[in-house]
Amino acid sequence: MLGENRRMRIKIIPISVLSDNYSYLIIDTESSVAVVVDPADPEAVQAFLEKEGVMLEAIFCTHKHWDHSGGNKGLKRLHNSCRVYGNATDNIPGLTHPLSDKDCVTVGRMTFRALFTPGHTVGHMIYLLDGRAIRAPSSLFSGDLVFLCGCGRMFEGSATTMLSSLDTVGSLSDETLLWPGHEYAEDNLLFAAEVEPRNTARENKYQWVQQQRGQKLCTSPSTIGEEKEYNPFLRIHSVDLHQALGLQQYQDEDWTQFRARVLGELRRLKDVYKGKK
Ligand SMILES: [Zn+2]
């Protein structure tokens, strides 16, 4: 099973829901407790909970959009003691435990750190499963902030806000596993080819993604280190990218302002390249 760590027995199961969303079930197999990230379809998640014979202790919700939060109340009805975590500014259905930036939550032997990453929505949060305690790489559940080779649309934040959230992801260690909220890898890699045509890391990843998707297999997890090599939204500093977009830093513009302008232009191009992602 994907993500299973033999020594400490943490198991991460991507569950395909709706047209292209992923919920993630994360199990501490020794204590048989589990958490789920973004359970949009409660029945799909419930089927895995029963199959694995584990108890659901917590829901981590990245943001309010229905394709991430739509199953919170349904699952909570089935699991009375289950806690629902998220940021209070995001109107998350069924929220019981509001979180702020860098709050930690422990379930079994798993410790998750919530990171406040607004931009896609005002209260978007991502969740980092700390690998140290389980002697495995850390795992980031990134919702609609970062996808394999992409980022979420900036519905409720400026480019400066989104850049700060992307920088939070970029500051994590390279070995961190990335488990995003949607299967957008193929389209995202094609878009990246338009803005960084000479990037061989992206070309290699595209070949692999095509093989996976040809068999309808999940492309999670990626790693932060890999993403930094080809994901244009984590490469806002790249001179190749600036040239492709025809952008140059003004004399009176500081580096963060310039990078926010690059991100704004990159996201605008992506919005018109593919309508909905
Ligand atoms: Zn969303």
Coordinates of C-alpha atoms and ligand atoms in Angstrom, one line a residue:
M1 CA 0.0 0.0 0.0
L2 CA 1.2 3.5 -0.8
G3 CA 3.1 5.3 1.9
E4 CA 3.2 2.4 4.3
N5 CA 6.1 2.6 6.7
R6 CA 7.1 -0.9 7.8
R7 CA 8.8 0.1 11.0
M8 CA 6.3 2.4 12.5
R9 CA 3.3 1.3 10.5
I10 CA 1.8 4.5 9.3
K11 CA -0.3 4.0 6.2
I12 CA -1.5 6.7 3.8
I13 CA -4.3 5.8 1.4
P14 CA -5.3 8.1 -1.4
I15 CA -9.1 7.8 -2.0
S16 CA -10.3 9.0 -5.4
V17 CA -13.6 10.9 -5.0
L18 CA -15.8 13.0 -7.3
S19 CA -14.2 13.6 -10.7
D20 CA -10.6 14.3 -9.8
N21 CA -10.4 14.9 -6.0
Y22 CA -8.3 13.0 -3.5
S23 CA -9.2 12.4 0.1
Y24 CA -6.4 10.9 2.2
L25 CA -6.9 8.3 4.9
I26 CA -3.9 8.3 7.3
I27 CA -3.7 5.3 9.7
D28 CA -1.6 4.5 12.8
T29 CA -1.9 0.8 12.3
E30 CA -0.7 -0.2 15.8
S31 CA -3.4 1.7 17.6
S32 CA -5.9 1.4 14.7
V33 CA -6.8 5.1 14.7
A34 CA -7.2 7.2 11.6
V35 CA -7.6 10.7 10.4
V36 CA -8.9 11.8 7.0
V37 CA -8.0 14.9 5.0
D38 CA -10.8 16.5 2.9
P39 CA -13.5 13.7 3.0
A40 CA -15.7 15.0 0.2
D41 CA -17.6 11.7 -0.2
P42 CA -18.4 10.2 3.2
E43 CA -19.5 6.8 1.8
A44 CA -16.2 6.4 0.0
V45 CA -14.2 7.2 3.1
Q46 CA -16.5 5.0 5.3
A47 CA -15.9 2.0 3.0
F48 CA -12.1 2.3 3.6
L49 CA -12.5 2.8 7.3
E50 CA -14.5 -0.5 7.5
K51 CA -12.1 -2.3 5.2
E52 CA -9.1 -1.3 7.3
G53 CA -11.0 -1.8 10.6
V54 CA -9.9 1.6 12.1
M55 CA -11.5 4.3 14.1
L56 CA -11.8 7.8 12.7
E57 CA -10.6 10.3 15.3
A58 CA -10.2 13.5 13.2
I59 CA -11.1 15.2 10.0
F60 CA -8.6 17.7 8.7
C61 CA -10.3 20.1 6.3
T62 CA -8.0 22.2 4.0
H63 CA -10.8 24.7 3.0
K64 CA -14.5 25.3 2.7
H65 CA -15.1 24.4 -1.0
W66 CA -17.7 21.6 -1.2
D67 CA -15.4 19.2 -3.0
H68 CA -13.1 19.2 0.1
S69 CA -15.5 19.8 3.0
G70 CA -18.8 18.3 1.7
G71 CA -18.5 15.1 3.6
N72 CA -17.6 16.5 7.0
K73 CA -21.1 16.4 8.5
G74 CA -22.0 13.0 7.1
L75 CA -18.9 11.4 8.5
K76 CA -19.3 13.2 11.8
R77 CA -22.8 11.7 12.0
L78 CA -21.3 8.2 11.7
H79 CA -18.4 8.9 14.1
N80 CA -19.8 11.0 17.0
S81 CA -16.5 11.6 18.7
C82 CA -14.7 12.6 15.6
R83 CA -13.2 16.1 15.7
V84 CA -13.4 18.4 12.7
Y85 CA -10.4 20.7 12.2
G86 CA -9.9 23.7 10.0
N87 CA -9.5 27.4 10.1
A88 CA -12.5 29.4 11.5
T89 CA -12.4 32.1 8.8
D90 CA -13.3 29.6 6.1
N91 CA -16.9 28.6 7.1
I92 CA -16.0 24.9 7.2
P93 CA -19.1 22.7 7.6
G94 CA -19.2 20.9 11.0
L95 CA -16.1 22.6 12.3
T96 CA -15.5 21.6 16.0
H97 CA -11.8 22.5 16.5
P98 CA -10.6 25.8 14.9
L99 CA -6.9 25.9 14.2
S100 CA -4.4 28.7 13.9
D101 CA -1.1 28.8 12.1
K102 CA 1.4 26.2 13.5
D103 CA -1.1 24.5 15.8
C104 CA -0.2 20.9 16.4
V105 CA -2.7 18.0 16.7
T106 CA -1.8 14.5 17.9
V107 CA -3.7 11.4 17.0
G108 CA -2.3 8.0 18.0
R109 CA 1.5 8.4 17.4
M110 CA 0.9 10.8 14.5
T111 CA 1.5 14.6 15.0
F112 CA 0.1 17.0 12.4
R113 CA 1.1 20.7 12.2
A114 CA -1.5 23.0 10.6
L115 CA 0.0 25.8 8.5
F116 CA -2.1 28.8 7.5
T117 CA -1.9 29.3 3.8
P118 CA -4.5 31.7 2.5
G119 CA -4.9 32.7 -1.2
H120 CA -7.1 30.1 -2.7
T121 CA -9.6 30.8 0.1
V122 CA -9.2 33.2 3.1
G123 CA -8.8 30.4 5.6
H124 CA -7.0 27.7 3.6
M125 CA -4.8 25.4 5.7
I126 CA -2.3 22.7 4.9
Y127 CA -1.3 19.8 7.2
L128 CA 2.1 18.5 7.8
L129 CA 2.5 15.0 9.3
D130 CA 5.7 15.1 11.2
G131 CA 8.0 12.3 10.1
R132 CA 10.5 12.4 12.9
A133 CA 8.3 10.6 15.4
I134 CA 7.5 7.8 13.0
R135 CA 11.0 7.6 11.4
A136 CA 9.7 8.4 7.9
P137 CA 9.7 11.4 5.7
S138 CA 7.2 14.1 6.6
S139 CA 4.0 14.2 4.5
L140 CA 2.3 17.4 3.4
F141 CA -1.4 17.4 2.6
S142 CA -1.7 20.5 0.5
G143 CA -5.4 20.8 -0.5
D144 CA -5.8 23.4 -3.2
L145 CA -2.6 25.3 -2.5
V146 CA -0.1 23.2 -4.4
F147 CA -0.6 20.3 -6.8
L148 CA 1.8 18.2 -8.7
C149 CA 3.4 20.9 -11.0
G150 CA 0.7 23.4 -10.2
C151 CA -1.1 25.7 -7.7
G152 CA -4.6 26.5 -6.8
R153 CA -6.5 29.5 -8.2
M154 CA -6.3 32.7 -6.2
F155 CA -10.0 33.1 -5.5
E156 CA -9.7 35.0 -2.2
G157 CA -6.2 36.4 -2.0
S158 CA -3.7 38.7 -3.8
A159 CA -0.6 37.3 -5.5
T160 CA 1.4 38.6 -2.5
T161 CA -0.7 36.5 -0.1
M162 CA -0.5 33.4 -2.3
L163 CA 3.3 33.9 -2.8
S164 CA 3.7 33.9 1.0
S165 CA 1.7 30.6 1.2
L166 CA 3.7 29.0 -1.6
D167 CA 6.9 30.1 0.2
T168 CA 5.7 28.2 3.2
V169 CA 5.7 25.1 1.1
G170 CA 9.0 25.9 -0.5
S171 CA 10.6 26.2 2.9
L172 CA 9.9 22.5 3.8
S173 CA 12.6 19.9 3.5
D174 CA 13.1 18.4 0.0
E175 CA 12.2 14.8 1.3
T176 CA 8.7 15.9 2.4
L177 CA 6.1 13.9 0.5
L178 CA 3.4 15.9 -1.2
W179 CA -0.2 14.7 -1.3
P180 CA -2.3 17.3 -3.1
G181 CA -6.1 17.7 -3.3
H182 CA -6.6 17.0 -7.0
E183 CA -5.3 14.8 -9.8
Y184 CA -4.2 17.6 -12.1
A185 CA -0.7 16.3 -12.9
E186 CA -1.0 15.7 -16.7
D187 CA -2.5 19.1 -17.5
N188 CA -0.2 20.9 -15.1
L189 CA 2.9 19.4 -16.7
L190 CA 1.7 20.4 -20.1
F191 CA 1.2 24.0 -19.0
A192 CA 4.7 24.0 -17.4
A193 CA 6.2 23.0 -20.8
E194 CA 4.8 26.3 -22.2
V195 CA 6.7 28.4 -19.7
E196 CA 9.9 26.3 -19.1
P197 CA 10.3 24.4 -22.3
R198 CA 13.9 23.3 -21.6
N199 CA 13.2 21.7 -18.2
T200 CA 14.3 18.1 -18.4
A201 CA 13.1 17.2 -14.9
R202 CA 9.6 18.1 -16.0
E203 CA 9.9 16.1 -19.1
N204 CA 11.0 13.0 -17.1
K205 CA 8.1 13.4 -14.7
Y206 CA 5.6 13.8 -17.6
Q207 CA 6.7 10.4 -19.0
W208 CA 6.1 8.8 -15.6
V209 CA 2.8 10.6 -15.1
Q210 CA 1.5 9.4 -18.5
Q211 CA 2.3 5.8 -17.6
Q212 CA 0.5 6.1 -14.3
R213 CA -2.5 7.8 -15.7
G214 CA -2.6 5.4 -18.6
Q215 CA -3.4 2.8 -15.9
K216 CA -5.6 5.2 -14.0
L217 CA -3.1 5.2 -11.1
C218 CA -2.6 8.0 -8.6
T219 CA 0.4 10.3 -9.1
S220 CA 0.7 11.0 -5.4
P221 CA 3.0 11.4 -3.6
S222 CA 5.4 13.7 -5.2
T223 CA 8.1 15.3 -3.1
I224 CA 8.9 19.0 -2.3
G225 CA 12.4 18.4 -3.8
E226 CA 11.0 17.2 -7.1
E227 CA 8.4 20.0 -7.3
K228 CA 11.1 22.6 -6.8
E229 CA 12.7 21.3 -10.0
Y230 CA 9.7 21.6 -12.3
N231 CA 6.6 23.2 -10.6
P232 CA 6.7 26.8 -12.0
F233 CA 4.7 28.0 -9.0
L234 CA 7.5 27.0 -6.8
R235 CA 10.1 28.4 -9.3
I236 CA 8.9 32.0 -9.3
H237 CA 12.6 33.0 -8.8
S238 CA 13.6 31.2 -12.1
V239 CA 15.3 33.5 -14.7
D240 CA 14.1 31.1 -17.5
L241 CA 10.5 31.7 -16.3
H242 CA 11.0 35.5 -16.2
Q243 CA 12.2 35.4 -19.8
A244 CA 9.4 33.2 -21.0
L245 CA 6.9 35.6 -19.4
G246 CA 8.8 38.7 -20.7
L247 CA 9.1 40.1 -17.2
Q248 CA 12.0 42.1 -15.6
Q249 CA 12.4 43.5 -12.1
Y250 CA 11.9 47.3 -12.0
Q251 CA 14.7 49.3 -10.4
D252 CA 12.5 50.4 -7.5
E253 CA 10.8 47.0 -7.1
D254 CA 11.9 44.7 -4.3
W255 CA 12.4 41.0 -4.8
T256 CA 9.1 40.0 -3.1
Q257 CA 7.1 42.5 -5.1
F258 CA 8.7 41.3 -8.3
R259 CA 8.0 37.7 -7.5
A260 CA 4.4 38.5 -6.6
R261 CA 4.1 40.1 -10.1
V262 CA 5.6 37.0 -11.7
L263 CA 3.2 34.8 -9.8
G264 CA 0.2 37.0 -10.8
E265 CA 1.1 36.8 -14.5
L266 CA 1.9 33.0 -14.3
R267 CA -1.5 32.3 -12.6
R268 CA -3.3 34.5 -15.2
L269 CA -1.8 32.5 -18.0
K270 CA -2.7 29.2 -16.3
D271 CA -6.3 30.5 -15.9
V272 CA -6.7 31.1 -19.6
Y273 CA -4.8 27.9 -20.5
K274 CA -7.2 25.6 -18.8
G275 CA -10.5 27.0 -17.6
K276 CA -11.2 25.3 -14.3
K277 CA -7.9 24.2 -12.8
Ligands
ZN1 ZN -10.9 24.7 -3.7

